[in-house]
Every structure is written in structure tokens, then in C-alpha cells.
JSON list of C-alpha atoms in Angstrom, two decimals:
[
{"chain": "A", "resi": 1, "resn": "UNK", "atom": "CA", "xyz": [-95.31, 352.08, -19.48]},
{"chain": "A", "resi": 2, "resn": "UNK", "atom": "CA", "xyz": [-96.36, 353.29, -22.95]},
{"chain": "A", "resi": 3, "resn": "UNK", "atom": "CA", "xyz": [-93.95, 353.35, -25.95]},
{"chain": "A", "resi": 4, "resn": "UNK", "atom": "CA", "xyz": [-94.25, 357.22, -26.17]},
{"chain": "A", "resi": 5, "resn": "UNK", "atom": "CA", "xyz": [-93.62, 357.51, -22.39]},
{"chain": "A", "resi": 6, "resn": "UNK", "atom": "CA", "xyz": [-90.44, 355.50, -22.68]},
{"chain": "A", "resi": 7, "resn": "UNK", "atom": "CA", "xyz": [-89.24, 357.42, -25.82]},
{"chain": "A", "resi": 8, "resn": "UNK", "atom": "CA", "xyz": [-90.05, 360.78, -24.77]},
{"chain": "A", "resi": 9, "resn": "UNK", "atom": "CA", "xyz": [-89.84, 360.65, -21.03]},
{"chain": "A", "resi": 10, "resn": "UNK", "atom": "CA", "xyz": [-88.79, 363.54, -18.99]},
{"chain": "A", "resi": 11, "resn": "UNK", "atom": "CA", "xyz": [-85.35, 365.02, -19.98]},
{"chain": "A", "resi": 12, "resn": "UNK", "atom": "CA", "xyz": [-82.27, 364.40, -17.72]},
{"chain": "A", "resi": 13, "resn": "UNK", "atom": "CA", "xyz": [-80.18, 366.54, -16.99]},
{"chain": "A", "resi": 14, "resn": "UNK", "atom": "CA", "xyz": [-82.16, 369.78, -16.68]},
{"chain": "A", "resi": 15, "resn": "UNK", "atom": "CA", "xyz": [-81.55, 372.18, -19.66]},
{"chain": "A", "resi": 16, "resn": "UNK", "atom": "CA", "xyz": [-80.38, 375.65, -18.64]},
{"chain": "A", "resi": 17, "resn": "UNK", "atom": "CA", "xyz": [-79.55, 379.09, -19.92]},
{"chain": "A", "resi": 18, "resn": "UNK", "atom": "CA", "xyz": [-75.98, 380.19, -19.03]},
{"chain": "A", "resi": 19, "resn": "UNK", "atom": "CA", "xyz": [-74.21, 383.39, -19.17]},
{"chain": "A", "resi": 20, "resn": "UNK", "atom": "CA", "xyz": [-70.53, 383.19, -19.33]},
{"chain": "A", "resi": 21, "resn": "UNK", "atom": "CA", "xyz": [-67.56, 385.44, -19.40]},
{"chain": "A", "resi": 22, "resn": "UNK", "atom": "CA", "xyz": [-63.90, 384.85, -20.53]},
{"chain": "A", "resi": 23, "resn": "UNK", "atom": "CA", "xyz": [-64.76, 381.10, -21.02]},
{"chain": "A", "resi": 24, "resn": "UNK", "atom": "CA", "xyz": [-66.15, 380.50, -17.63]},
{"chain": "A", "resi": 25, "resn": "UNK", "atom": "CA", "xyz": [-69.97, 380.30, -16.60]},
{"chain": "A", "resi": 26, "resn": "UNK", "atom": "CA", "xyz": [-70.92, 383.13, -14.39]},
{"chain": "A", "resi": 27, "resn": "UNK", "atom": "CA", "xyz": [-74.58, 382.79, -14.16]},
{"chain": "A", "resi": 28, "resn": "UNK", "atom": "CA", "xyz": [-77.17, 380.22, -15.17]},
{"chain": "A", "resi": 29, "resn": "UNK", "atom": "CA", "xyz": [-81.09, 379.73, -15.06]},
{"chain": "A", "resi": 30, "resn": "UNK", "atom": "CA", "xyz": [-83.14, 376.75, -15.56]},
{"chain": "A", "resi": 31, "resn": "UNK", "atom": "CA", "xyz": [-85.23, 376.48, -18.76]},
{"chain": "A", "resi": 32, "resn": "UNK", "atom": "CA", "xyz": [-88.15, 376.68, -19.68]},
{"chain": "A", "resi": 33, "resn": "UNK", "atom": "CA", "xyz": [-88.79, 378.65, -16.61]},
{"chain": "A", "resi": 34, "resn": "UNK", "atom": "CA", "xyz": [-88.28, 382.20, -17.72]},
{"chain": "A", "resi": 35, "resn": "UNK", "atom": "CA", "xyz": [-88.93, 384.07, -14.44]},
{"chain": "A", "resi": 36, "resn": "UNK", "atom": "CA", "xyz": [-87.37, 381.46, -12.13]},
{"chain": "A", "resi": 37, "resn": "UNK", "atom": "CA", "xyz": [-84.52, 382.24, -9.70]},
{"chain": "A", "resi": 38, "resn": "UNK", "atom": "CA", "xyz": [-81.13, 382.51, -11.47]},
{"chain": "A", "resi": 39, "resn": "UNK", "atom": "CA", "xyz": [-77.81, 381.33, -9.70]},
{"chain": "A", "resi": 40, "resn": "UNK", "atom": "CA", "xyz": [-74.52, 383.14, -9.57]},
{"chain": "A", "resi": 41, "resn": "UNK", "atom": "CA", "xyz": [-71.40, 381.09, -9.80]},
{"chain": "A", "resi": 42, "resn": "UNK", "atom": "CA", "xyz": [-69.22, 381.74, -6.75]},
{"chain": "A", "resi": 43, "resn": "UNK", "atom": "CA", "xyz": [-66.54, 379.26, -7.55]},
{"chain": "A", "resi": 44, "resn": "UNK", "atom": "CA", "xyz": [-65.36, 376.98, -10.30]},
{"chain": "A", "resi": 45, "resn": "UNK", "atom": "CA", "xyz": [-64.06, 373.62, -8.63]},
{"chain": "A", "resi": 46, "resn": "UNK", "atom": "CA", "xyz": [-63.17, 371.63, -11.51]},
{"chain": "A", "resi": 47, "resn": "UNK", "atom": "CA", "xyz": [-62.90, 371.67, -15.37]},
{"chain": "A", "resi": 48, "resn": "UNK", "atom": "CA", "xyz": [-62.97, 368.53, -17.79]},
{"chain": "A", "resi": 49, "resn": "UNK", "atom": "CA", "xyz": [-63.84, 367.47, -21.29]},
{"chain": "A", "resi": 50, "resn": "UNK", "atom": "CA", "xyz": [-66.01, 364.45, -21.87]},
{"chain": "A", "resi": 51, "resn": "UNK", "atom": "CA", "xyz": [-66.02, 362.73, -25.04]},
{"chain": "A", "resi": 52, "resn": "UNK", "atom": "CA", "xyz": [-68.65, 360.24, -26.22]},
{"chain": "A", "resi": 53, "resn": "UNK", "atom": "CA", "xyz": [-68.62, 358.12, -29.44]},
{"chain": "A", "resi": 54, "resn": "UNK", "atom": "CA", "xyz": [-70.98, 358.88, -32.10]},
{"chain": "A", "resi": 55, "resn": "UNK", "atom": "CA", "xyz": [-74.27, 357.00, -31.77]},
{"chain": "A", "resi": 56, "resn": "UNK", "atom": "CA", "xyz": [-74.13, 355.59, -35.22]},
{"chain": "A", "resi": 57, "resn": "UNK", "atom": "CA", "xyz": [-71.40, 354.06, -37.51]},
{"chain": "A", "resi": 58, "resn": "UNK", "atom": "CA", "xyz": [-69.45, 356.54, -39.39]},
{"chain": "A", "resi": 59, "resn": "UNK", "atom": "CA", "xyz": [-66.85, 356.31, -42.17]},
{"chain": "A", "resi": 60, "resn": "UNK", "atom": "CA", "xyz": [-65.29, 359.39, -41.24]},
{"chain": "A", "resi": 61, "resn": "UNK", "atom": "CA", "xyz": [-62.29, 359.29, -38.76]},
{"chain": "A", "resi": 62, "resn": "UNK", "atom": "CA", "xyz": [-63.82, 361.73, -36.42]},
{"chain": "A", "resi": 63, "resn": "UNK", "atom": "CA", "xyz": [-64.18, 361.69, -32.81]},
{"chain": "A", "resi": 64, "resn": "UNK", "atom": "CA", "xyz": [-67.70, 361.92, -30.96]},
{"chain": "A", "resi": 65, "resn": "UNK", "atom": "CA", "xyz": [-69.41, 364.61, -29.02]},
{"chain": "A", "resi": 66, "resn": "UNK", "atom": "CA", "xyz": [-67.12, 366.52, -27.08]},
{"chain": "A", "resi": 67, "resn": "UNK", "atom": "CA", "xyz": [-68.70, 368.05, -23.92]},
{"chain": "A", "resi": 68, "resn": "UNK", "atom": "CA", "xyz": [-67.02, 370.63, -21.77]},
{"chain": "A", "resi": 69, "resn": "UNK", "atom": "CA", "xyz": [-67.79, 370.37, -18.12]},
{"chain": "A", "resi": 70, "resn": "UNK", "atom": "CA", "xyz": [-67.51, 372.63, -14.98]},
{"chain": "A", "resi": 71, "resn": "UNK", "atom": "CA", "xyz": [-68.21, 371.69, -11.30]},
{"chain": "A", "resi": 72, "resn": "UNK", "atom": "CA", "xyz": [-69.18, 374.87, -9.82]},
{"chain": "A", "resi": 73, "resn": "UNK", "atom": "CA", "xyz": [-70.47, 376.49, -6.38]},
{"chain": "A", "resi": 74, "resn": "UNK", "atom": "CA", "xyz": [-73.37, 378.68, -7.01]},
{"chain": "A", "resi": 75, "resn": "UNK", "atom": "CA", "xyz": [-75.94, 380.71, -5.03]},
{"chain": "A", "resi": 76, "resn": "UNK", "atom": "CA", "xyz": [-79.54, 381.59, -5.94]},
{"chain": "A", "resi": 77, "resn": "UNK", "atom": "CA", "xyz": [-79.60, 385.19, -6.84]},
{"chain": "A", "resi": 78, "resn": "UNK", "atom": "CA", "xyz": [-82.80, 385.49, -5.01]},
{"chain": "A", "resi": 79, "resn": "UNK", "atom": "CA", "xyz": [-81.47, 384.46, -1.68]},
{"chain": "A", "resi": 80, "resn": "UNK", "atom": "CA", "xyz": [-77.82, 385.22, -1.30]},
{"chain": "A", "resi": 81, "resn": "UNK", "atom": "CA", "xyz": [-77.84, 384.38, 2.39]},
{"chain": "A", "resi": 82, "resn": "UNK", "atom": "CA", "xyz": [-78.11, 380.73, 1.75]},
{"chain": "A", "resi": 83, "resn": "UNK", "atom": "CA", "xyz": [-74.92, 378.63, 1.33]},
{"chain": "A", "resi": 84, "resn": "UNK", "atom": "CA", "xyz": [-73.71, 377.97, -2.10]},
{"chain": "A", "resi": 85, "resn": "UNK", "atom": "CA", "xyz": [-74.68, 374.57, -3.66]},
{"chain": "A", "resi": 86, "resn": "UNK", "atom": "CA", "xyz": [-72.69, 372.31, -6.02]},
{"chain": "A", "resi": 87, "resn": "UNK", "atom": "CA", "xyz": [-73.69, 371.88, -9.71]},
{"chain": "A", "resi": 88, "resn": "UNK", "atom": "CA", "xyz": [-72.24, 370.42, -12.76]},
{"chain": "A", "resi": 89, "resn": "UNK", "atom": "CA", "xyz": [-72.58, 372.43, -15.94]},
{"chain": "A", "resi": 90, "resn": "UNK", "atom": "CA", "xyz": [-72.13, 370.77, -19.32]},
{"chain": "A", "resi": 91, "resn": "UNK", "atom": "CA", "xyz": [-71.83, 372.50, -22.60]},
{"chain": "A", "resi": 92, "resn": "UNK", "atom": "CA", "xyz": [-72.23, 370.37, -25.77]},
{"chain": "A", "resi": 93, "resn": "UNK", "atom": "CA", "xyz": [-70.37, 371.03, -28.88]},
{"chain": "A", "resi": 94, "resn": "UNK", "atom": "CA", "xyz": [-73.01, 373.29, -30.31]},
{"chain": "A", "resi": 95, "resn": "UNK", "atom": "CA", "xyz": [-73.31, 376.97, -28.94]},
{"chain": "A", "resi": 96, "resn": "UNK", "atom": "CA", "xyz": [-75.83, 377.56, -26.25]},
{"chain": "A", "resi": 97, "resn": "UNK", "atom": "CA", "xyz": [-76.69, 373.91, -25.68]},
{"chain": "A", "resi": 98, "resn": "UNK", "atom": "CA", "xyz": [-76.19, 373.58, -21.78]},
{"chain": "A", "resi": 99, "resn": "UNK", "atom": "CA", "xyz": [-77.23, 370.72, -19.38]},
{"chain": "A", "resi": 100, "resn": "UNK", "atom": "CA", "xyz": [-77.40, 371.11, -15.52]},
{"chain": "A", "resi": 101, "resn": "UNK", "atom": "CA", "xyz": [-76.75, 368.44, -13.01]},
{"chain": "A", "resi": 102, "resn": "UNK", "atom": "CA", "xyz": [-77.33, 369.12, -9.35]},
{"chain": "A", "resi": 103, "resn": "UNK", "atom": "CA", "xyz": [-74.70, 367.39, -7.33]},
{"chain": "A", "resi": 104, "resn": "UNK", "atom": "CA", "xyz": [-76.24, 365.58, -4.21]},
{"chain": "A", "resi": 105, "resn": "UNK", "atom": "CA", "xyz": [-74.54, 365.84, -0.81]}
]
């Protein structure tokens, strides 16, 4: 494995574009696929905040990165007959920076 492959390997988790309303996610679509299926959130199962320390030493008495997380049930908008699948959506501190983790059964 080359140095660049290790350093710039595939991104995990998947980046997504999320539409939300009243502080809750209501629809999401994987990026960079612009014309791929979107998913409609049918239920929010759990909410929590993850905190990670800064990856570098800092003299400032500030916490690390705060990540808001939602465990949701969602259906593909292209096939509403299929049962809902479980996903975890994570929003980093910056606006519009979302990650998606598919929960395996």
C-alpha cells in the first residue's frame, strides 16, 4: 500500500447532504451523487452529542469537536414500499458538514 493510498484512502463515513426542519433531519442524500436516491426520515430513534478532543495540543481551555448525532429510520424516496432502514446521521460543529453511517442488522 502506497503512502498516498494510506493517507488519502476512501472516506468513512459517507458524506451526505441533509435537509432538516425544527432541529431534526427530515431528508438526506449521499454526496457526491447528485441524482441518486434521497431518503426520507420516518422516525428519530435516539439523539446524542459526541465530543472528541482536539487532535493537537492547545493552550486554550476549550473542548474538542462536538458532534450532534441522530439514529433514524429512513426510506428511499424512490421506493417507499421497502421497509425503513436504520442510519446514524452526524453533524459536525460547522454548518452543513454531515456524515452518514449505515447501521448493519
